[in-house]
Amino acid sequence: MHEKCGVVGISTAGRDVARPLYYSLYALQHRGQESAGIVTHDGFQQYEHVEMGLVGDAFDEDDLDSLNGSNGIGHVRYPTSGSVNNCCAQPFSVSFKSGSLGLAHNGNLINTDELREELAALGHAFTSDGDTEVIAHDLARNLLEEDLVRAVKRTMSRIHGSYSLTITHDETVLGVRDPQGNRPLCIGELEDGYVLASESAAIDTLDGELVRDVKPGELVVLHDDGSGFDTYQLVETEQTAHCFFEHVYFARPDSVIDDELVYEVRRDLGRALWEESGIETDVVMPVPDSGRSFASGYADAAPEGVEFAEGLMKNRYVGRTFIMPTQDERERAVRLKLNPIKSTVEGKTVTVIDDSIVRGTTSSQLVELLYEAGAEEVHVRIGAPPIVAPCYMGIDMASREELIAADRSVEEIREEIQADSLSYLSIEAIAESLHKSETDLCLGCVTGEYPYDIEGEQTDRDVQRPVVGHSSADD
Ligand code: AMP
């Protein structure tokens, strides 16, 4: 189950959190459009509302009014290719002997099956095949024996993979980031409380201040009265595995993730793209919206004669092309979504810039469109390295067979999309623009070597799965 999602958690000094949670989910809508949900607690009881669809459709006034309490969490979920699945909408909420729990998860565990089998043998009943429910059951079980912090620590020693979690345990809101910090999570300060969110743009929406990123392996417990938070470094790691694709494609440009403003990173990547493979054409244009910051950095670095122009208009009411399950529908969606502005293109040599090529649908359609609009030459520049392998850590990236770069050289891809030239960015440029070493990044989709021990795949480091059933909080 690939959970590519947005999570949030808020505690205030007595103000109902339903509306601030709702606004922050709006700010994180790009991280998931399949379902949206909120769980709150008022000190006596847990309330929940989870529904399929966009945030704006999932809640009405009455729903928000019914979510009582000044502590709560929220979630937006990304659709997994093809299937719309009601069972996995989040937050997952449940009442156990150890209290009520709500869980919102962004990421993907890779030892879910082992854990589920073990817990099922102990009598736990599961209602979905998702990994979030497994985390909830494991945590609930540990809470029967230990205090909150030790229970979370024990659960962290048993789950393997990527996770940024926001959790309610009765009225206490907590946030956890996996030991490699694969998916983002940050802390913000509000006028009357604190917030945990996948991206800082959600904090801005609430007029809050970004405090800092949650550290890899860290637990953050918000005070129930909104007065502050406590932190516990529950797992120490020497190496992180931050997902570079958050900065390249997934996150909002106005978010700061792991100390880097996404917009600036994309501009730097655009500059690096010019330095590595710049070509002087009459115009440089982005594929809106994802290519925009790259193209502006690229055009900045290019000589004066290269004009930055908007040559493609986007119909913003068409959803992300990935939602379309068949190739035919995906091609149609690109046509619906993008239309060339003839006067910027006609009779010109054109460089078109996008953040990434996955299946190759967008770029081949685009090149065709630009030629039809009268372009003389079409050069394609991509702000990421070729995506050669699938993502197991939470980005819905298509299977290996669908990836155009999985078994083709750059020249073969160029031929396939029929561009005059095609260049990708190097892995070195990615690490440099993120100010991180390559060994602290998850580069699985561009190297085929993962920072996790995934069955049937290569790993780029010395990793070990936790041995399920034998771990303790003191390990
Ligand atoms: P494709 O058309 O399959 O080559 O996909 C590339 C286009 O989809 C680019 O314009 C990207 O901005 C966008 N994209 C890249 N990764 C994803 C993803 N995981 N989900 C949805 N869209 C993506």
mmCIF file of N, CA and C in Angstrom, residues 231-279:
data_model
loop_
_atom_site.group_PDB
_atom_site.id
_atom_site.type_symbol
_atom_site.label_atom_id
_atom_site.label_comp_id
_atom_site.label_asym_id
_atom_site.label_seq_id
_atom_site.Cartn_x
_atom_site.Cartn_y
_atom_site.Cartn_z
ATOM 1 N N THR A 231 10.107 16.831 23.250
ATOM 2 C CA THR A 231 10.660 15.992 22.180
ATOM 3 C C THR A 231 11.512 14.871 22.768
ATOM 4 N N TYR A 232 11.539 13.764 22.084
ATOM 5 C CA TYR A 232 12.305 12.588 22.519
ATOM 6 C C TYR A 232 13.000 12.012 21.291
ATOM 7 N N GLN A 233 14.312 11.954 21.324
ATOM 8 C CA GLN A 233 15.053 11.340 20.214
ATOM 9 C C GLN A 233 15.037 9.829 20.456
ATOM 10 N N LEU A 234 14.074 9.130 19.889
ATOM 11 C CA LEU A 234 13.874 7.722 20.245
ATOM 12 C C LEU A 234 14.785 6.777 19.475
ATOM 13 N N VAL A 235 15.176 7.158 18.294
ATOM 14 C CA VAL A 235 16.110 6.325 17.523
ATOM 15 C C VAL A 235 17.186 7.248 16.956
ATOM 16 N N GLU A 236 18.429 6.855 17.158
ATOM 17 C CA GLU A 236 19.554 7.631 16.602
ATOM 18 C C GLU A 236 19.988 6.966 15.302
ATOM 19 N N THR A 237 20.230 7.762 14.262
ATOM 20 C CA THR A 237 20.761 7.162 13.032
ATOM 21 C C THR A 237 21.907 8.005 12.509
ATOM 22 N N GLU A 238 22.853 7.326 11.905
ATOM 23 C CA GLU A 238 23.999 8.063 11.362
ATOM 24 C C GLU A 238 23.674 8.619 9.985
ATOM 25 N N GLN A 239 22.837 7.878 9.272
ATOM 26 C CA GLN A 239 22.547 8.266 7.888
ATOM 27 C C GLN A 239 21.057 8.509 7.713
ATOM 28 N N THR A 240 20.709 9.572 7.022
ATOM 29 C CA THR A 240 19.296 9.789 6.723
ATOM 30 C C THR A 240 18.992 9.294 5.303
ATOM 31 N N ALA A 241 17.726 9.306 4.955
ATOM 32 C CA ALA A 241 17.332 8.920 3.592
ATOM 33 C C ALA A 241 16.179 9.831 3.176
ATOM 34 N N HIS A 242 16.470 11.142 3.169
ATOM 35 C CA HIS A 242 15.434 12.095 2.777
ATOM 36 C C HIS A 242 15.078 11.864 1.312
ATOM 37 N N CYS A 243 13.798 11.926 1.011
ATOM 38 C CA CYS A 243 13.327 11.725 -0.362
ATOM 39 C C CYS A 243 13.609 12.990 -1.173
ATOM 40 N N PHE A 244 14.464 12.904 -2.183
ATOM 41 C CA PHE A 244 14.790 14.104 -2.971
ATOM 42 C C PHE A 244 13.605 14.536 -3.834
ATOM 43 N N PHE A 245 12.706 13.578 -4.114
ATOM 44 C CA PHE A 245 11.603 13.870 -5.026
ATOM 45 C C PHE A 245 10.574 14.817 -4.408
ATOM 46 N N GLU A 246 10.568 14.911 -3.070
ATOM 47 C CA GLU A 246 9.711 15.910 -2.414
ATOM 48 C C GLU A 246 10.082 17.291 -2.938
ATOM 49 N N HIS A 247 11.393 17.581 -2.979
ATOM 50 C CA HIS A 247 11.848 18.893 -3.435
ATOM 51 C C HIS A 247 11.702 19.059 -4.942
ATOM 52 N N VAL A 248 11.857 17.967 -5.671
ATOM 53 C CA VAL A 248 11.794 18.067 -7.132
ATOM 54 C C VAL A 248 10.359 18.221 -7.619
ATOM 55 N N TYR A 249 9.450 17.437 -7.060
ATOM 56 C CA TYR A 249 8.097 17.445 -7.619
ATOM 57 C C TYR A 249 6.973 17.603 -6.602
ATOM 58 N N PHE A 250 7.072 16.832 -5.514
ATOM 59 C CA PHE A 250 5.860 16.606 -4.757
ATOM 60 C C PHE A 250 5.427 17.787 -3.892
ATOM 61 N N ALA A 251 6.374 18.395 -3.178
ATOM 62 C CA ALA A 251 6.013 19.433 -2.206
ATOM 63 C C ALA A 251 5.674 20.749 -2.893
ATOM 64 N N ARG A 252 4.999 21.619 -2.146
ATOM 65 C CA ARG A 252 4.711 22.958 -2.661
ATOM 66 C C ARG A 252 5.992 23.781 -2.684
ATOM 67 N N PRO A 253 6.163 24.638 -3.697
ATOM 68 C CA PRO A 253 7.387 25.458 -3.768
ATOM 69 C C PRO A 253 7.533 26.406 -2.573
ATOM 70 N N ASP A 254 6.409 26.758 -1.935
ATOM 71 C CA ASP A 254 6.494 27.696 -0.808
ATOM 72 C C ASP A 254 6.704 26.994 0.522
ATOM 73 N N SER A 255 6.970 25.705 0.510
ATOM 74 C CA SER A 255 7.253 24.980 1.760
ATOM 75 C C SER A 255 8.751 24.895 1.997
ATOM 76 N N VAL A 256 9.100 24.918 3.283
ATOM 77 C CA VAL A 256 10.496 24.669 3.677
ATOM 78 C C VAL A 256 10.551 23.244 4.199
ATOM 79 N N ILE A 257 11.384 22.422 3.598
ATOM 80 C CA ILE A 257 11.517 21.039 4.052
ATOM 81 C C ILE A 257 12.983 20.758 4.338
ATOM 82 N N ASP A 258 13.245 20.228 5.526
ATOM 83 C CA ASP A 258 14.616 19.957 5.965
ATOM 84 C C ASP A 258 15.511 21.163 5.682
ATOM 85 N N ASP A 259 15.035 22.303 6.137
ATOM 86 C CA ASP A 259 15.774 23.566 6.087
ATOM 87 C C ASP A 259 15.913 24.180 4.704
ATOM 88 N N GLU A 260 15.324 23.583 3.704
ATOM 89 C CA GLU A 260 15.492 24.125 2.346
ATOM 90 C C GLU A 260 14.145 24.547 1.772
ATOM 91 N N LEU A 261 14.062 25.795 1.340
ATOM 92 C CA LEU A 261 12.845 26.268 0.676
ATOM 93 C C LEU A 261 12.753 25.572 -0.688
ATOM 94 N N VAL A 262 11.654 24.896 -0.921
ATOM 95 C CA VAL A 262 11.519 24.074 -2.122
ATOM 96 C C VAL A 262 11.709 24.917 -3.393
ATOM 97 N N TYR A 263 11.161 26.114 -3.402
ATOM 98 C CA TYR A 263 11.286 26.998 -4.565
ATOM 99 C C TYR A 263 12.752 27.273 -4.901
ATOM 100 N N GLU A 264 13.547 27.593 -3.868
ATOM 101 C CA GLU A 264 14.968 27.897 -4.104
ATOM 102 C C GLU A 264 15.711 26.670 -4.622
ATOM 103 N N VAL A 265 15.377 25.501 -4.055
ATOM 104 C CA VAL A 265 16.032 24.269 -4.524
ATOM 105 C C VAL A 265 15.725 24.076 -6.014
ATOM 106 N N ARG A 266 14.461 24.264 -6.377
ATOM 107 C CA ARG A 266 14.085 24.064 -7.792
ATOM 108 C C ARG A 266 14.765 25.081 -8.697
ATOM 109 N N ARG A 267 14.913 26.329 -8.218
ATOM 110 C CA ARG A 267 15.617 27.338 -9.021
ATOM 111 C C ARG A 267 17.086 26.928 -9.194
ATOM 112 N N ASP A 268 17.690 26.457 -8.092
ATOM 113 C CA ASP A 268 19.088 25.999 -8.173
ATOM 114 C C ASP A 268 19.217 24.830 -9.136
ATOM 115 N N LEU A 269 18.245 23.937 -9.095
ATOM 116 C CA LEU A 269 18.290 22.793 -10.013
ATOM 117 C C LEU A 269 18.186 23.278 -11.458
ATOM 118 N N GLY A 270 17.355 24.302 -11.660
ATOM 119 C CA GLY A 270 17.222 24.890 -13.002
ATOM 120 C C GLY A 270 18.549 25.492 -13.470
ATOM 121 N N ARG A 271 19.226 26.208 -12.550
ATOM 122 C CA ARG A 271 20.534 26.787 -12.900
ATOM 123 C C ARG A 271 21.526 25.685 -13.249
ATOM 124 N N ALA A 272 21.511 24.621 -12.418
ATOM 125 C CA ALA A 272 22.442 23.507 -12.664
ATOM 126 C C ALA A 272 22.140 22.857 -14.015
ATOM 127 N N LEU A 273 20.878 22.807 -14.357
ATOM 128 C CA LEU A 273 20.473 22.217 -15.637
ATOM 129 C C LEU A 273 21.060 23.033 -16.797
ATOM 130 N N TRP A 274 21.043 24.353 -16.657
ATOM 131 C CA TRP A 274 21.662 25.187 -17.686
ATOM 132 C C TRP A 274 23.162 24.884 -17.759
ATOM 133 N N GLU A 275 23.812 24.849 -16.570
ATOM 134 C CA GLU A 275 25.255 24.617 -16.564
ATOM 135 C C GLU A 275 25.623 23.264 -17.154
ATOM 136 N N GLU A 276 24.800 22.256 -16.880
ATOM 137 C CA GLU A 276 25.134 20.907 -17.356
ATOM 138 C C GLU A 276 24.773 20.690 -18.824
ATOM 139 N N SER A 277 23.664 21.282 -19.271
ATOM 140 C CA SER A 277 23.222 20.920 -20.626
ATOM 141 C C SER A 277 22.454 22.047 -21.318
ATOM 142 N N GLY A 278 22.793 23.310 -20.951
ATOM 143 C CA GLY A 278 22.078 24.446 -21.541
ATOM 144 C C GLY A 278 22.236 24.497 -23.056
ATOM 145 N N ILE A 279 21.186 24.933 -23.723
ATOM 146 C CA ILE A 279 21.261 25.101 -25.181
ATOM 147 C C ILE A 279 20.562 26.419 -25.504
#
